[in-house]
Coordinates of C-alpha atoms and ligand atoms in Angstrom, one line a residue:
M956 CA 0.0 0.0 0.0
R957 CA 1.3 3.5 -0.8
V958 CA 1.8 5.7 2.2
F959 CA 1.0 9.4 1.6
S960 CA 2.4 12.2 3.7
K961 CA 0.0 14.1 5.9
S962 CA 0.4 17.3 3.9
L963 CA -0.1 15.5 0.6
L964 CA -3.3 13.9 1.9
A965 CA -4.5 17.3 3.2
G966 CA -3.8 18.8 -0.2
I967 CA -5.7 16.1 -2.0
L968 CA -8.6 16.4 0.5
S969 CA -8.7 20.2 0.1
L970 CA -9.2 19.8 -3.7
F971 CA -12.3 17.8 -3.1
I972 CA -13.9 19.9 -0.5
G973 CA -12.9 23.3 -2.0
V974 CA -10.7 24.4 0.9
T975 CA -7.5 26.2 -0.1
V976 CA -4.3 26.4 1.8
A977 CA -5.0 30.1 2.4
D978 CA -8.3 29.2 4.1
T979 CA -6.6 26.9 6.6
Y980 CA -3.2 28.6 7.1
P981 CA -2.0 28.9 9.7
S982 CA -3.5 26.0 11.6
K983 CA -0.6 25.6 14.0
P984 CA 2.2 27.8 15.4
V985 CA 4.6 29.3 13.0
T986 CA 8.4 29.0 13.6
L987 CA 10.4 32.2 13.1
V988 CA 14.1 31.4 12.8
V989 CA 16.6 34.0 14.1
P990 CA 20.1 33.0 13.1
F991 CA 21.7 34.6 16.1
S992 CA 21.5 34.1 19.9
A993 CA 18.6 35.0 22.1
G994 CA 18.5 38.5 23.6
G995 CA 20.6 40.1 20.9
P996 CA 19.6 42.9 18.4
T997 CA 18.1 40.7 15.7
D998 CA 16.3 38.6 18.3
N999 CA 14.9 41.8 19.8
V1000 CA 13.4 42.9 16.4
A1001 CA 12.1 39.3 15.7
R1002 CA 10.4 38.9 19.1
A1003 CA 8.7 42.2 19.0
L1004 CA 7.6 41.6 15.4
A1005 CA 6.4 38.1 16.2
E1006 CA 4.2 39.5 18.9
G1007 CA 2.9 42.2 16.5
M1008 CA 2.1 39.7 13.8
R1009 CA 0.6 37.1 16.1
K1010 CA -2.6 39.1 16.5
S1011 CA -3.4 39.3 12.8
L1012 CA -2.2 35.8 12.0
G1013 CA -4.3 34.3 14.7
Q1014 CA -1.5 31.9 15.7
Q1015 CA 1.6 32.0 17.9
I1016 CA 4.9 32.8 16.1
V1017 CA 7.6 30.9 18.0
V1018 CA 11.1 32.4 17.7
E1019 CA 13.8 29.8 17.3
N1020 CA 17.4 30.9 17.7
S1021 CA 19.5 28.8 15.3
A1022 CA 22.8 30.6 15.8
G1023 CA 26.3 30.1 14.4
A1024 CA 28.6 30.9 11.5
G1025 CA 27.6 34.6 11.3
G1026 CA 23.9 33.8 10.7
T1027 CA 24.5 31.4 7.9
L1028 CA 23.5 28.3 9.8
G1029 CA 20.0 29.5 10.6
T1030 CA 19.6 30.9 7.2
A1031 CA 20.5 27.6 5.6
K1032 CA 18.1 25.8 7.9
V1033 CA 15.1 27.9 6.6
A1034 CA 16.3 27.5 3.0
K1035 CA 16.0 23.7 3.4
A1036 CA 12.8 23.7 5.6
A1037 CA 9.4 22.7 4.3
N1038 CA 7.8 25.4 2.1
D1039 CA 4.5 25.4 3.9
G1040 CA 4.5 28.7 5.6
Y1041 CA 5.4 27.3 9.0
S1042 CA 9.2 28.1 8.8
L1043 CA 10.2 31.7 8.3
L1044 CA 13.5 33.6 8.6
L1045 CA 14.2 37.0 10.1
M1046 CA 17.6 38.0 8.9
H1047 CA 19.5 41.2 8.3
I1048 CA 22.0 42.7 5.9
G1049 CA 24.1 39.5 6.4
F1050 CA 21.7 37.8 4.0
A1051 CA 23.3 39.9 1.3
T1052 CA 26.9 40.0 2.5
A1053 CA 27.4 36.3 3.2
P1054 CA 27.6 35.3 -0.5
S1055 CA 30.7 37.5 -0.8
L1056 CA 32.2 36.4 2.5
Y1057 CA 31.8 32.6 2.2
R1058 CA 33.4 30.8 -0.7
K1059 CA 30.8 28.0 -0.3
L1060 CA 27.3 28.6 1.1
S1061 CA 24.9 25.8 1.3
Y1062 CA 22.1 28.0 0.1
D1063 CA 21.6 30.7 -2.6
P1064 CA 20.0 33.8 -1.2
A1065 CA 18.8 34.8 -4.7
T1066 CA 17.0 31.5 -5.5
D1067 CA 16.2 29.6 -2.3
F1068 CA 13.8 32.0 -0.6
E1069 CA 10.5 33.8 -1.1
P1070 CA 10.9 37.3 0.1
I1071 CA 8.0 38.6 2.3
G1072 CA 9.0 42.1 3.1
L1073 CA 11.4 44.6 4.7
V1074 CA 11.0 45.1 8.4
A1075 CA 13.2 47.7 9.9
E1076 CA 16.6 49.4 9.6
V1077 CA 18.9 49.8 12.5
P1078 CA 22.1 51.9 12.9
M1079 CA 25.2 50.6 14.6
T1080 CA 27.3 52.0 17.4
L1081 CA 31.0 51.7 18.1
I1082 CA 31.3 50.7 21.8
A1083 CA 34.0 49.6 24.1
R1084 CA 34.4 48.2 27.6
S1085 CA 33.4 50.7 30.3
D1086 CA 37.0 51.3 31.4
F1087 CA 38.4 51.9 28.0
P1088 CA 41.0 54.7 28.2
A1089 CA 39.7 57.1 25.6
K1090 CA 37.4 60.0 26.0
N1091 CA 36.3 60.4 22.4
L1092 CA 36.4 58.8 19.0
S1093 CA 39.8 60.4 18.0
E1094 CA 41.4 59.2 21.2
F1095 CA 39.8 55.8 20.7
I1096 CA 41.3 55.5 17.2
T1097 CA 44.7 56.6 18.4
Y1098 CA 44.7 54.2 21.3
V1099 CA 43.5 51.3 19.1
K1100 CA 46.2 51.9 16.5
A1101 CA 48.9 52.2 19.1
N1102 CA 47.8 49.1 20.9
S1103 CA 46.5 47.0 18.1
A1104 CA 48.6 43.9 18.9
K1105 CA 47.0 43.8 22.4
M1106 CA 43.4 44.7 21.2
N1107 CA 40.6 42.4 20.3
F1108 CA 37.1 43.1 19.2
A1109 CA 34.0 41.0 19.4
N1110 CA 31.6 40.1 16.6
A1111 CA 28.9 37.6 15.8
G1112 CA 31.0 35.7 13.3
L1113 CA 31.9 36.1 9.6
G1114 CA 28.9 37.3 7.8
S1115 CA 27.3 39.1 10.7
A1116 CA 26.7 42.9 10.7
S1117 CA 29.2 43.3 13.6
H1118 CA 31.8 41.6 11.5
L1119 CA 31.0 43.8 8.5
C1120 CA 31.3 46.9 10.6
G1121 CA 34.5 45.7 12.1
L1122 CA 35.9 45.0 8.6
I1123 CA 35.1 48.5 7.5
F1124 CA 36.5 50.0 10.7
Q1125 CA 39.8 48.1 10.3
N1126 CA 40.0 49.3 6.7
A1127 CA 39.2 52.8 7.7
I1128 CA 41.9 53.1 10.3
K1129 CA 44.3 50.8 8.3
T1130 CA 44.9 48.6 11.2
E1131 CA 44.3 44.8 11.7
I1132 CA 42.9 43.8 15.0
Q1133 CA 42.2 40.3 16.4
T1134 CA 38.5 39.4 16.4
V1135 CA 36.6 37.2 18.8
P1136 CA 33.5 35.6 17.2
F1137 CA 30.4 34.8 19.2
K1138 CA 27.1 33.2 18.2
G1139 CA 25.4 36.5 18.4
T1140 CA 26.1 39.9 19.9
A1141 CA 24.1 39.2 23.0
D1142 CA 27.0 37.0 24.0
A1143 CA 29.5 39.5 22.7
M1144 CA 27.9 42.2 24.8
T1145 CA 28.1 40.0 28.0
A1146 CA 31.9 39.6 27.2
L1147 CA 32.3 43.3 26.7
I1148 CA 30.5 44.2 29.9
G1149 CA 32.7 41.6 31.6
K1150 CA 35.7 43.3 30.0
Q1151 CA 36.8 40.1 28.4
V1152 CA 36.9 41.9 25.0
D1153 CA 37.8 45.5 24.2
F1154 CA 35.2 46.7 21.7
L1155 CA 32.3 45.9 19.5
C1156 CA 30.3 47.5 16.7
D1157 CA 26.7 46.6 17.1
Q1158 CA 23.1 47.6 16.4
T1159 CA 21.3 50.0 18.6
T1160 CA 18.7 47.3 19.2
N1161 CA 21.3 45.7 21.5
T1162 CA 23.4 48.7 22.6
T1163 CA 21.0 51.4 23.5
E1164 CA 20.1 50.3 27.0
Q1165 CA 23.7 49.3 27.8
I1166 CA 25.1 52.6 26.7
K1167 CA 22.4 54.5 28.7
A1168 CA 23.2 52.4 31.8
G1169 CA 26.9 53.2 31.4
R1170 CA 27.8 49.5 31.2
V1171 CA 29.8 50.2 28.0
K1172 CA 31.4 53.3 26.5
A1173 CA 30.1 54.6 23.2
Y1174 CA 32.3 56.5 20.7
A1175 CA 30.4 56.8 17.4
V1176 CA 27.4 55.8 15.3
T1177 CA 27.3 54.4 11.7
S1178 CA 24.3 56.4 10.5
P1179 CA 24.6 59.3 8.0
K1180 CA 23.1 61.7 10.6
R1181 CA 23.4 61.8 14.4
L1182 CA 20.8 59.8 16.3
S1183 CA 18.1 61.5 18.4
N1184 CA 18.7 58.9 21.2
F1185 CA 22.4 59.8 21.2
A1186 CA 22.8 63.3 20.0
D1187 CA 26.2 63.7 21.6
L1188 CA 27.7 60.8 19.7
P1189 CA 29.4 61.8 16.4
T1190 CA 28.8 59.9 13.2
L1191 CA 31.8 58.1 11.7
A1192 CA 31.0 59.9 8.4
E1193 CA 31.4 63.3 10.1
S1194 CA 34.6 62.2 11.8
G1195 CA 36.8 61.8 8.8
F1196 CA 35.4 58.6 7.4
P1197 CA 32.8 59.9 4.8
G1198 CA 32.0 56.4 3.3
F1199 CA 31.6 54.8 6.7
Q1200 CA 27.9 54.1 6.9
V1201 CA 26.2 50.9 7.8
A1202 CA 22.4 50.5 8.1
V1203 CA 21.4 47.1 9.2
W1204 CA 18.2 46.4 7.4
H1205 CA 16.1 43.4 8.4
G1206 CA 13.8 41.3 6.2
L1207 CA 11.4 38.4 6.5
W1208 CA 11.6 35.4 4.2
A1209 CA 10.0 32.0 3.6
P1210 CA 11.5 29.0 1.8
K1211 CA 11.3 29.0 -2.0
G1212 CA 8.0 27.6 -3.2
T1213 CA 5.9 28.6 -0.3
P1214 CA 2.4 29.0 -1.8
K1215 CA 1.5 32.4 -3.0
A1216 CA -1.7 32.5 -1.0
V1217 CA 0.3 31.8 2.2
I1218 CA 2.9 34.5 1.3
D1219 CA 0.0 37.0 0.7
K1220 CA -1.3 36.2 4.2
L1221 CA 2.1 36.7 5.7
V1222 CA 2.6 40.0 3.8
S1223 CA -0.6 41.3 5.2
S1224 CA 0.2 40.1 8.7
L1225 CA 3.7 41.7 8.4
N1226 CA 2.1 45.0 7.6
E1227 CA -0.3 44.7 10.6
G1228 CA 2.8 43.8 12.7
L1229 CA 4.6 46.9 11.5
K1230 CA 1.7 49.1 12.5
D1231 CA 1.4 47.5 15.9
A1232 CA 1.7 50.1 18.7
A1233 CA 3.8 47.9 21.0
F1234 CA 6.2 47.0 18.1
R1235 CA 6.6 50.6 17.1
D1236 CA 7.2 51.8 20.6
R1237 CA 9.9 49.1 21.3
M1238 CA 11.6 49.8 17.9
S1239 CA 11.6 53.6 18.5
K1240 CA 13.1 53.1 22.0
L1241 CA 15.9 50.9 20.5
G1242 CA 16.6 53.3 17.7
A1243 CA 15.2 51.2 14.8
E1244 CA 13.4 52.7 11.9
I1245 CA 10.4 50.8 10.7
Y1246 CA 10.0 50.5 6.9
P1247 CA 6.9 52.0 5.4
A1248 CA 4.2 49.6 4.0
E1249 CA 5.4 50.0 0.4
R1250 CA 8.7 48.4 1.3
A1251 CA 7.1 45.6 3.4
T1252 CA 6.4 43.6 0.2
P1253 CA 8.0 40.7 -1.6
K1254 CA 8.9 42.8 -4.6
A1255 CA 10.6 45.5 -2.5
L1256 CA 12.6 43.0 -0.4
G1257 CA 13.5 40.9 -3.5
E1258 CA 14.8 43.8 -5.4
F1259 CA 16.5 45.4 -2.4
S1260 CA 18.4 42.2 -1.3
K1261 CA 19.5 41.6 -4.9
A1262 CA 20.9 45.2 -5.1
E1263 CA 22.5 44.8 -1.7
I1264 CA 24.3 41.5 -2.8
A1265 CA 25.7 43.4 -5.8
R1266 CA 26.6 46.5 -3.7
W1267 CA 28.6 44.7 -1.1
A1268 CA 30.4 42.3 -3.3
P1269 CA 33.2 44.7 -4.5
I1270 CA 33.5 46.3 -1.0
I1271 CA 34.0 42.9 0.6
K1272 CA 36.3 41.7 -2.2
A1273 CA 38.5 44.7 -1.7
A1274 CA 38.7 44.0 2.1
G1275 CA 39.8 40.5 1.2
Q1276 CA 38.2 38.3 3.9
Y1277 CA 36.7 34.9 3.1
A1278 CA 35.7 31.7 4.8
D1279 CA 35.4 28.3 3.2
Ligands
LIG2314 N1 24.2 42.0 15.9 C1 24.6 40.7 15.4 C2 25.3 40.9 14.1 O1 26.4 41.3 14.2 C3 23.6 39.7 15.3 C4 22.8 39.4 16.5 O2 23.3 38.8 17.5 O3 21.6 39.7 16.5 O4 24.9 40.6 13.0

């Protein structure tokens, strides 16, 4: 006797009784993979969004932290997951930089995903342990250059935003510094607060509260303009590094082949989530800028991530860092 899978049987049954996938989806909790550790900046965006989307989706969205290898492990996991709408990915700019950083990736960001929409954009901050002996950015750079052999800076692994920012920083100051990779910058932050590492460049969605509490020292921001949350912090661009701008954009994806009707439901739920008052409040406190509705679409994310892959390739190539 042939054994049919449950989903195949459900599909055949739905043909007979006129029920479409879109009518029944979601009939169980949806998993949202965050490819970094819990409590970090990407996780903070994901959990707030999951709560905002839950209301319109009518189901729980369970965040799963599948961390490692700069976000590429969790991203690969979703690329290979069932394309039934129950496995989603919340990833950031690393989605577009990983193809240039890794010689071999087990997924293709251009062909293995269905984009759902852009979520939010987050600036980064250059921060150091609280006892770092520099009063401002120029002293910080002088100190780092003079002591580079003894310095180390944390990141969330090759392909992460903190890695990218560190790469640009080292290029900007023409100094190589030892890196210490973690599974996410929540862990990197713990090490920085504990003074086990010297500095870190990370999203404001992780650093805002720590800077305000004085647990770490902040020197600069990577946005084109100063941030209202930290008006006293200079931008790197105004401090002699005009090209030094990193905006960590976040997007939502499903595996390739997820039915269009399911994607449509997710797009509308994403848009409800982005309007959710609690989501907006949390993002604004953490310095994240939520994308407008016209960018929270498959077309906008698809085109934008394609352009970002092309934009970062020559920059990363010039910096000459790869992993196998
Ligand atoms: N901020 C991290 C990064 O550097 C990721 C994270 O832990 O959310 O990409």
